[in-house]
Short mmCIF file of C-alpha atoms and ligand atoms in Angstrom, two decimals:
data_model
loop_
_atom_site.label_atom_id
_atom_site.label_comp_id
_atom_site.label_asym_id
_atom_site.label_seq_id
_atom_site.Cartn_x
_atom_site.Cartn_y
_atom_site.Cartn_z
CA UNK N 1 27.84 52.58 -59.20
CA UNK N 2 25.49 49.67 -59.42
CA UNK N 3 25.32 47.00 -61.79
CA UNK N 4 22.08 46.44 -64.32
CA UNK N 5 21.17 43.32 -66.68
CA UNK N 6 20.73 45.05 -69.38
CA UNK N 7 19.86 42.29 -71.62
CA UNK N 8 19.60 38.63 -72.18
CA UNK N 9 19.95 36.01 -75.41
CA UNK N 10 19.93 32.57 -76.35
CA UNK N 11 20.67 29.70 -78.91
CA UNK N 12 19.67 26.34 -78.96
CA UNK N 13 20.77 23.82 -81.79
CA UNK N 14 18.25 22.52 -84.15
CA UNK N 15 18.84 19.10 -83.53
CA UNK N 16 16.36 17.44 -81.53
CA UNK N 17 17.01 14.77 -79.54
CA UNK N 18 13.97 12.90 -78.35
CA UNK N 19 13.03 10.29 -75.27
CA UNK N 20 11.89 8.01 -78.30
CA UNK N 21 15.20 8.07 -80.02
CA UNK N 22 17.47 7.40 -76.46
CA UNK N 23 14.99 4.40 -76.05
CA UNK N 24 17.13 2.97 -79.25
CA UNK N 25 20.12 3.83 -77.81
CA UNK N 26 20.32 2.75 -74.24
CA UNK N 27 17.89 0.65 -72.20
CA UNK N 28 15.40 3.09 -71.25
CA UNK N 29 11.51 4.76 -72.03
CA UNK N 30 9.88 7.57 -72.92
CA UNK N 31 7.60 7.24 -69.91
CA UNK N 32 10.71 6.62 -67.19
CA UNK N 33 12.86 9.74 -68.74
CA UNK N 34 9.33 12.03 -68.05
CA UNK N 35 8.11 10.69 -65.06
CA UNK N 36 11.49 10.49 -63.42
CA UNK N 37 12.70 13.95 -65.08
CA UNK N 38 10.32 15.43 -66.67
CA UNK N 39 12.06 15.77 -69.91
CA UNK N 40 10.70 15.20 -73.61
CA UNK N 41 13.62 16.07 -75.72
CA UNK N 42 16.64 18.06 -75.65
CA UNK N 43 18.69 19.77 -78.44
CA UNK N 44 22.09 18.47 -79.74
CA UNK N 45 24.94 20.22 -81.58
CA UNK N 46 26.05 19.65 -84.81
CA UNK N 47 30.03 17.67 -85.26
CA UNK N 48 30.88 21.42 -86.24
CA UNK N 49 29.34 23.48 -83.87
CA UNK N 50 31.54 23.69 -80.80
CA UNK N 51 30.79 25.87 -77.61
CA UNK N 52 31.66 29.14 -78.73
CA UNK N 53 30.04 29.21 -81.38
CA UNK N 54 26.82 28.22 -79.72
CA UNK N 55 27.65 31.18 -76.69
CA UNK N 56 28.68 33.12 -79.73
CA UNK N 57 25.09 33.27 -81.32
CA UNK N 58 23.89 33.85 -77.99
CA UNK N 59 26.02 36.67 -77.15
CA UNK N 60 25.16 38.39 -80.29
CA UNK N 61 21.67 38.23 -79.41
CA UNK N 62 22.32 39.85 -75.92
CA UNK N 63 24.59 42.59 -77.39
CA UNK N 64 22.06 43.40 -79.90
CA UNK N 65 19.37 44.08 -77.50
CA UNK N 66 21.62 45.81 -74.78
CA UNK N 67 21.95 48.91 -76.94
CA UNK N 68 25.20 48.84 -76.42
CA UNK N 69 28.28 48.79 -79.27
CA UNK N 70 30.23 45.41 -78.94
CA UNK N 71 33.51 48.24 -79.13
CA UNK N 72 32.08 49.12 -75.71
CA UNK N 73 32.14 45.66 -73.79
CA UNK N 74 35.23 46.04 -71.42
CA UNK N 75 35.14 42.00 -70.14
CA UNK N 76 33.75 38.98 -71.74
CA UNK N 77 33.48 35.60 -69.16
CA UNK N 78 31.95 32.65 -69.93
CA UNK N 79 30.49 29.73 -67.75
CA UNK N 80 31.05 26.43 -69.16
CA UNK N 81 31.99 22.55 -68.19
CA UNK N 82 32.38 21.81 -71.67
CA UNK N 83 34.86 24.37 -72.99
CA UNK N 84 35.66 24.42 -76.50
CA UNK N 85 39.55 22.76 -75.19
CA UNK N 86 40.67 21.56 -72.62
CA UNK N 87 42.95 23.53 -71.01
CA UNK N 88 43.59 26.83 -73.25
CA UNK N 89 42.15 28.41 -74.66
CA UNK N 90 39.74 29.56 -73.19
CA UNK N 91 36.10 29.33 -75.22
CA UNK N 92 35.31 33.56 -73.68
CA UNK N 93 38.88 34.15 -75.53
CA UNK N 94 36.84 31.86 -78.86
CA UNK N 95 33.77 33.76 -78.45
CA UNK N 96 35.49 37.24 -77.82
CA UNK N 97 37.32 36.29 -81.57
CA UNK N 98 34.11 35.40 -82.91
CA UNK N 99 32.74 39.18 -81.83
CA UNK N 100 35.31 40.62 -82.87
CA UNK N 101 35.96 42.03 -79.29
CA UNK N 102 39.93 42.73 -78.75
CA UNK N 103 42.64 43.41 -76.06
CA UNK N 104 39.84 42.86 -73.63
CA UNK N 105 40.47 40.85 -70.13
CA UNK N 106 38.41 37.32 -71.24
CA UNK N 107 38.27 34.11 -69.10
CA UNK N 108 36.12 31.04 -68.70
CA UNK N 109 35.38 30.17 -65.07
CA UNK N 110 34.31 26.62 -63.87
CA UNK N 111 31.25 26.03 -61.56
CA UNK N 112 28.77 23.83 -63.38
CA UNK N 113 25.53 24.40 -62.91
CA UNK N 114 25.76 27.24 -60.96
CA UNK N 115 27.98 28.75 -63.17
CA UNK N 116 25.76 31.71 -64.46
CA UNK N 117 24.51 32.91 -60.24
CA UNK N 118 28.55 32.97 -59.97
CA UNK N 119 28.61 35.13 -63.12
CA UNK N 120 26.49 37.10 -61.85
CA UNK N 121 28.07 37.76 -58.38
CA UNK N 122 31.55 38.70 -60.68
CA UNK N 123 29.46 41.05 -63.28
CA UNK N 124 28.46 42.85 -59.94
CA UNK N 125 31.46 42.97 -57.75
CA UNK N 126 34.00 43.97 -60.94
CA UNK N 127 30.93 47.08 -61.97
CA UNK N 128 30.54 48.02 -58.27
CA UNK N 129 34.14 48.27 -57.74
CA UNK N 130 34.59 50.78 -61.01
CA UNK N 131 36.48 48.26 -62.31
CA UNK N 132 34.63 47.24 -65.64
CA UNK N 133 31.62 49.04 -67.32
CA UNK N 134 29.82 46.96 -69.81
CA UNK N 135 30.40 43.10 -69.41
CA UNK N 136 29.30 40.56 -71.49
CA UNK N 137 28.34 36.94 -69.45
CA UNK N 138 27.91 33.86 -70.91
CA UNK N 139 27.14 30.11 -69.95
CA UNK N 140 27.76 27.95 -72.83
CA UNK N 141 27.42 24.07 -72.90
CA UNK N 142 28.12 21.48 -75.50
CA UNK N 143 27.59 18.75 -73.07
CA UNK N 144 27.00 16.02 -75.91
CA UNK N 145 30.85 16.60 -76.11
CA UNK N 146 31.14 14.75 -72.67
CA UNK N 147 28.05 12.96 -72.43
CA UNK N 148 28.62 8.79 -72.70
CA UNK N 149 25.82 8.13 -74.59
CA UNK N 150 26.15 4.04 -73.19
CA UNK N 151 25.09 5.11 -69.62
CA UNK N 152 21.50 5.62 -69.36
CA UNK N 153 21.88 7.36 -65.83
CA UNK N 154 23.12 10.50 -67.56
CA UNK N 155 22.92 10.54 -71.41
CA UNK N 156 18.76 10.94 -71.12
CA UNK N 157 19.39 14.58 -68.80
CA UNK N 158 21.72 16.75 -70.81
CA UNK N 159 21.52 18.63 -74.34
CA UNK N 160 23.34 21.39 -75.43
CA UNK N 161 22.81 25.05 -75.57
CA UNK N 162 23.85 28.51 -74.57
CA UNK N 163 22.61 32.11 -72.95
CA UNK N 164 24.17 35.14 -72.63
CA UNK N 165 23.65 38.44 -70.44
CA UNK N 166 25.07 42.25 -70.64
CA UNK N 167 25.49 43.73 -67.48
CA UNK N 168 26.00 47.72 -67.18
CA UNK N 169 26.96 50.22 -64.87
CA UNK N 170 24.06 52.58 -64.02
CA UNK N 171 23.94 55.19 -61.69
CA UNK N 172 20.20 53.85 -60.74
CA UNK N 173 19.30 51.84 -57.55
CA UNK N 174 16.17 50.64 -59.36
CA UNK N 175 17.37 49.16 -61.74
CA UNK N 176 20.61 47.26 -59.53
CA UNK N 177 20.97 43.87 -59.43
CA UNK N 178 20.21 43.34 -55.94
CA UNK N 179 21.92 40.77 -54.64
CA UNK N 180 24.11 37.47 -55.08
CA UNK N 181 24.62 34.92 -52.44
CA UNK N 182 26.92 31.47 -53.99
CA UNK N 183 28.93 28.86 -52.31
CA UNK N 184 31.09 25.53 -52.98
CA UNK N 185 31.51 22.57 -51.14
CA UNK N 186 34.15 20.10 -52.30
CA UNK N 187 33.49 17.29 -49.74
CA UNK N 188 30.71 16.61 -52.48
CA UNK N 189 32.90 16.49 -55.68
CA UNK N 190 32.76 12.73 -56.51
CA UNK N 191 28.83 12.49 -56.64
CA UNK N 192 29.00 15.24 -59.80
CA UNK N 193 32.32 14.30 -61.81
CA UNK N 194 34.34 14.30 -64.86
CA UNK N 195 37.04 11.95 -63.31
CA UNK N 196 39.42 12.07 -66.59
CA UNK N 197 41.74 14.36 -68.67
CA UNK N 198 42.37 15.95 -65.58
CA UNK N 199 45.98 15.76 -63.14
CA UNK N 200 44.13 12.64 -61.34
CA UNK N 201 43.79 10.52 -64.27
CA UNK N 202 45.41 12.34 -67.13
CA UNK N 203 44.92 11.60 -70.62
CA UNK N 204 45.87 7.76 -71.17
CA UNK N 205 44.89 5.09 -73.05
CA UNK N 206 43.91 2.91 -70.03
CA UNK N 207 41.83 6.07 -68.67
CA UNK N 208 40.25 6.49 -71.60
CA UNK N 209 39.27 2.48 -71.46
CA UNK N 210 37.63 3.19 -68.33
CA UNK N 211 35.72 6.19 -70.25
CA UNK N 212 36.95 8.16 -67.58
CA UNK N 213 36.29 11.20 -69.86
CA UNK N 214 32.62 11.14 -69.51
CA UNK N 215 30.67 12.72 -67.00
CA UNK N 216 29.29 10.84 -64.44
CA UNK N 217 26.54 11.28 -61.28
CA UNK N 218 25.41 9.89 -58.44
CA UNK N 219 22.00 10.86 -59.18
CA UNK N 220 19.56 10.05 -56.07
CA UNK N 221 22.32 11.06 -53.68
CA UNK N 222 22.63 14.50 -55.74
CA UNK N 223 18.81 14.88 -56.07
CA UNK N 224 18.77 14.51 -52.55
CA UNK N 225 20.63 17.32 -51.56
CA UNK N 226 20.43 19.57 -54.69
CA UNK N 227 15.97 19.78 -53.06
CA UNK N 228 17.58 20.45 -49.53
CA UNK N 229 20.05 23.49 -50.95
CA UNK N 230 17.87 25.03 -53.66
CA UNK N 231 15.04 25.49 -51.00
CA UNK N 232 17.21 26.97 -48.49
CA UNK N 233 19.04 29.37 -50.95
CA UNK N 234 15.87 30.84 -51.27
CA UNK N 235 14.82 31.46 -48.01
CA UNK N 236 18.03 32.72 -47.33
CA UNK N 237 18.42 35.57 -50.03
CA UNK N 238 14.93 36.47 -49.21
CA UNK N 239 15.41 36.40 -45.39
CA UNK N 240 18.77 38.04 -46.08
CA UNK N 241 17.03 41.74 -48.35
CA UNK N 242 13.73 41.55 -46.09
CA UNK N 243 11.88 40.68 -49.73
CA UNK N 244 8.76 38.38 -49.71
CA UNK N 245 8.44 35.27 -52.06
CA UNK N 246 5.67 37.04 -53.36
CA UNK N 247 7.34 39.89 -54.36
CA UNK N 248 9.10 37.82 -56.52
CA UNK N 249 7.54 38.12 -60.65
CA UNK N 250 9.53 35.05 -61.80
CA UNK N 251 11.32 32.35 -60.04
CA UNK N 252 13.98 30.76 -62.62
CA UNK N 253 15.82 27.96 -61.07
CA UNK N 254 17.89 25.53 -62.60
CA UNK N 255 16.41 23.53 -64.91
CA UNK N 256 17.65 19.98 -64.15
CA UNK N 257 14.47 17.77 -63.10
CA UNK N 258 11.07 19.37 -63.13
CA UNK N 259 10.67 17.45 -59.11
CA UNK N 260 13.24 19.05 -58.01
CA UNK N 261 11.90 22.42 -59.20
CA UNK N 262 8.38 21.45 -58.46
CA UNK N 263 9.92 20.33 -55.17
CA UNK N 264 11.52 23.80 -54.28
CA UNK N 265 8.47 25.77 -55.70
CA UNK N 266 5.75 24.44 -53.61
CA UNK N 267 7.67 24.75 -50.52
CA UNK N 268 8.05 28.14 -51.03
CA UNK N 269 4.91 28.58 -52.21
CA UNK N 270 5.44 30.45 -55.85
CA UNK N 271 2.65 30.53 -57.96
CA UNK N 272 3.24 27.76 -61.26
CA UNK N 273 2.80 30.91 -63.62
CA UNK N 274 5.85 32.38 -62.24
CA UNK N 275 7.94 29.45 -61.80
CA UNK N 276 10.25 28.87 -65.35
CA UNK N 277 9.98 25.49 -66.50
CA UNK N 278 11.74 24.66 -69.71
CA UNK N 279 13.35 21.31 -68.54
CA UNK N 280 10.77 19.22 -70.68
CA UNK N 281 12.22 20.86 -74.36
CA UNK N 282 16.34 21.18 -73.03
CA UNK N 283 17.00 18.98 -70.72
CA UNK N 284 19.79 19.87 -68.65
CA UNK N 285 21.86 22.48 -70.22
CA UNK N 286 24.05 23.04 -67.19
CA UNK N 287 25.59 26.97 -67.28
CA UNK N 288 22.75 27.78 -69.80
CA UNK N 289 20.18 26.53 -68.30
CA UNK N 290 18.95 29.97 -66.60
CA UNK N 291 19.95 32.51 -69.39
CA UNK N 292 17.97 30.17 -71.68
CA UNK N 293 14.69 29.77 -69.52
CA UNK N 294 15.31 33.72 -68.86
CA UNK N 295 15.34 34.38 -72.57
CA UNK N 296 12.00 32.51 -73.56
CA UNK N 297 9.84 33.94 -71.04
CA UNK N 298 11.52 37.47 -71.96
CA UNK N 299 10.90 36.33 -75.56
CA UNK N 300 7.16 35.11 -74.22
CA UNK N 301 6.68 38.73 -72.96
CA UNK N 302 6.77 37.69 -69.41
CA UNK N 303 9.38 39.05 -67.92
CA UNK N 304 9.31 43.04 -68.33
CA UNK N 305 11.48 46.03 -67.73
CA UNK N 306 11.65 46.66 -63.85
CA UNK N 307 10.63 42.81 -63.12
CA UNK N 308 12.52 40.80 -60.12
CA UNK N 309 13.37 38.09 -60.74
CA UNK N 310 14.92 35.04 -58.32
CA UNK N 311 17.27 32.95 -59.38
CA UNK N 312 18.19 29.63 -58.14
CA UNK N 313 21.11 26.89 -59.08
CA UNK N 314 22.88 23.72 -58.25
CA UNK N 315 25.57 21.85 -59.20
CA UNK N 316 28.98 19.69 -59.33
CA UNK N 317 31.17 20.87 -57.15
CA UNK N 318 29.17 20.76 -55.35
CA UNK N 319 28.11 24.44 -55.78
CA UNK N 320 25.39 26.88 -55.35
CA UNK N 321 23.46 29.53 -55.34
CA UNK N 322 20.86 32.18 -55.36
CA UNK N 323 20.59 35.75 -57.04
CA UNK N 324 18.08 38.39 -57.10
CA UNK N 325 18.33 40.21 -60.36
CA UNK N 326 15.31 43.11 -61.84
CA UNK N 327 15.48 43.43 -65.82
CA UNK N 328 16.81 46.38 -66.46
CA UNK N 329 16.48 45.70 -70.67
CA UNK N 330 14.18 47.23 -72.90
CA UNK N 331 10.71 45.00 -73.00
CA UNK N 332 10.17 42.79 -76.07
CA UNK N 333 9.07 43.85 -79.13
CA UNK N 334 7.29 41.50 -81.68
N1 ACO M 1 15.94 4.50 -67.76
C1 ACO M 1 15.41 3.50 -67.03
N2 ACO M 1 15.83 3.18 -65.80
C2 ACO M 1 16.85 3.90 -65.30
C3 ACO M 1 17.47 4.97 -66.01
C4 ACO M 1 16.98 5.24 -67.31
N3 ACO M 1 17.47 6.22 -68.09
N4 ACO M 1 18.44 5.51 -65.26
C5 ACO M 1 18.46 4.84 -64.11
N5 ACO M 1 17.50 3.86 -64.12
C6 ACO M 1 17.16 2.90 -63.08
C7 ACO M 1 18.27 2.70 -62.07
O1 ACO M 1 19.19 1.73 -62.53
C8 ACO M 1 17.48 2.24 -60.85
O2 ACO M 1 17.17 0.87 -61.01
P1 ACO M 1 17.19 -0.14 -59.74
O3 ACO M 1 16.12 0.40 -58.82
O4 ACO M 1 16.88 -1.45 -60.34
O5 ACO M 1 18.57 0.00 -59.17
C9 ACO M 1 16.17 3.01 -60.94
O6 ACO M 1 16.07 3.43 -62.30
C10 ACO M 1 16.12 4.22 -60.02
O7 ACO M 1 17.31 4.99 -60.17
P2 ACO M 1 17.57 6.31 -59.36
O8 ACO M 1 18.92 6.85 -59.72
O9 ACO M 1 17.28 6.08 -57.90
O10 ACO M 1 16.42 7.26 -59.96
P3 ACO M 1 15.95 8.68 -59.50
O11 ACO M 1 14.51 8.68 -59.22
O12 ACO M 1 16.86 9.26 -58.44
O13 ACO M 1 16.15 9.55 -60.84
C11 ACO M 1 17.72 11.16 -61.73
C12 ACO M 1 17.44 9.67 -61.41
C13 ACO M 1 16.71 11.60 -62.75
C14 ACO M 1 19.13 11.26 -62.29
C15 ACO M 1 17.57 12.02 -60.46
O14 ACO M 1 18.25 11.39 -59.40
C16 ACO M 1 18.09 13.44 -60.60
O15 ACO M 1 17.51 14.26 -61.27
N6 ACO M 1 19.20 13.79 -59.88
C17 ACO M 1 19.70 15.16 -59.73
C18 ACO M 1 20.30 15.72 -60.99
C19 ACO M 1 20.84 17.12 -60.69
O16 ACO M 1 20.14 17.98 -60.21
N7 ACO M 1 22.13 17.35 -60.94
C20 ACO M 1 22.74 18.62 -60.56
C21 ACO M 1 22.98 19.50 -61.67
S1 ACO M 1 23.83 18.74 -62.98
C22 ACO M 1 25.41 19.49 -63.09
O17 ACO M 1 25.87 20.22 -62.26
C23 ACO M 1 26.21 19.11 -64.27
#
């Protein structure tokens, strides 16, 4: 048995957050945020609209085009490092309520922006093994929720959003996912961090003081390596299934900073037309970021049935990692 991406979906709020409006919130320009990141403007949730229900309206996208009934989904994970609680429970276990899915196994797993490659390696192994048949992955983000919107180093990167996947067992080599390699390494962890509400510095009034419940980055030390990884997750997938970078039809790396991905791209020499580029209208969207750049160049028509595509991620942890992946889905239809 192999395992097939049978589909893909999105959903991005409608509030838009522009460089022009963070300019009268923290001491910073429109022409640093897009030189420096390449980002215009990024979307925002509403108060109300928490995780799930932004992986929710993405999922129902996905199932809709997988063919598929939702009765028939047999696992439901989602990808997220803003979860709709803290601890329990989890936001699949929200967005599985939200389906209507029951008595189905449904977890949330933690690996930032890597989080959907790492779905992807699990989607495969638990199909592969016989285990599951029809699973439904998701990387939801609602990173506003963690965002200090007083620190300039990180509030201008991240909006909020959320893409979702079916993967299927088929009996059909062509249309496998091919191959998943992902890795952590922890040594890295305080460069990428959300230091509070955790066992270290639990939830107290002189943590919260510090705003220890905000995310915060060592940015140029992460940039640094995040160019160094990316480029050699490439060349090692590739190396490792004898494929060619031009064999590739779309590259889809994180979307975090359009010189890191313009970094990685030229160095491996991928054609701008099949690189995905969405960073400018998101942001950083962390665990969406590639199921949300997949879904508007499927939605663009440019990624069709039978297409390979590469993708590429980084992340706190730190983690990684690469994933070659051909759309098995039906191709758009307008
Ligand atoms: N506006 C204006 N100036 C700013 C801003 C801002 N928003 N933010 C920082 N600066 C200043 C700094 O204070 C610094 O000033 P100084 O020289 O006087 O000290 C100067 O700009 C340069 O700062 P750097 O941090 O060196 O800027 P850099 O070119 O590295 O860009 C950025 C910062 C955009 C954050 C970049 O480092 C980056 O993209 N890093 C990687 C992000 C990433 O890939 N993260 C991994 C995934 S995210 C996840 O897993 C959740």
């Amino acid at each position: 048995m192999y395992a097939a991406l049978r589909s893909i979906g999105s959903y991005v709020p409608k509030n838009i957050l522009t460089n022009h409006d963070l300019e009268k919130m923290v001491d910073t320009t429109d022409e640093w945020i897009v030189k420096r990141t390449g980002i215009k403007e990024r979307r925002i949730a509403d108060t109300d609209e928490v995780t799930s229900d932004l992986g929710y309206k993405a999922a129902l996208q996905a199932i809709e085009r997988s063919g598929i009934k939702t009765s028939d989904i047999d696992m439901v994970v989602c990808a997220t490092l803003s979860p709709d609680y803290l601890t329990m429970p989890s936001t699949a276990a929200m967005i599985s309520q939200k389906l209507g899915i029951k008595n189905v196994m449904a977890f949330d797993i933690s690996a930032a922006c890597t989080g959907f490659v790492y779905l992807m390696s699990l989607a495969k192994a638990f199909i592969e093994s016989g285990t599951k048949k029809n699973i439904l992955i998701i990387g939801a983000e609602k990173i506003s929720s963690i965002i200090d919107y007083e620190d300039r180093s990180t509030c201008i990167l991240f909006g909020d959003g959320a893409g979702a996947a079916v993967i299927c067992a088929t009996e059909d080599k062509n249309e496998a996912i091919v191959d998943v390699l992902a890795s952590a390494d922890g040594n890295f962890g305080e460069l990428l961090i959300t230091p509070g509400c955790g066992s270290v510095n639990p939830i107290r009034e002189d943590n919260l003081d510090q705003r220890l419940q905000y995310m915060k980055m060592a940015g140029n030390e992460v940039f640094k390596v995040a160019v160094k990884t990316l480029t050699k997750d490439v060349v090692d997938i590739l190396k490792k299934n004898s494929i060619e970078a031009h064999d590739i039809d779309m590259f889809i790396p994180h979307q975090a900073n359009y010189r890191i991905i313009e970094a990685v791209r030229s160095k491996l020499d991928f054609p701008l037309e099949k690189c995905a580029m969405t960073v400018a209208k998101y942001g950083n969207t962390s665990s969406a970021s590639i199921p949300m750049a997949m879904n508007d160049l499927y939605e663009e028509g440019k990624i069709k049935h039978g297409d390979l595509m590469l993708l590429d991620a980084f992340g706190g942890g730190f983690t990684w990692g690469s994933a070659l992946v051909r759309f098995a889905g039906k191709n758009i239809t307008n």
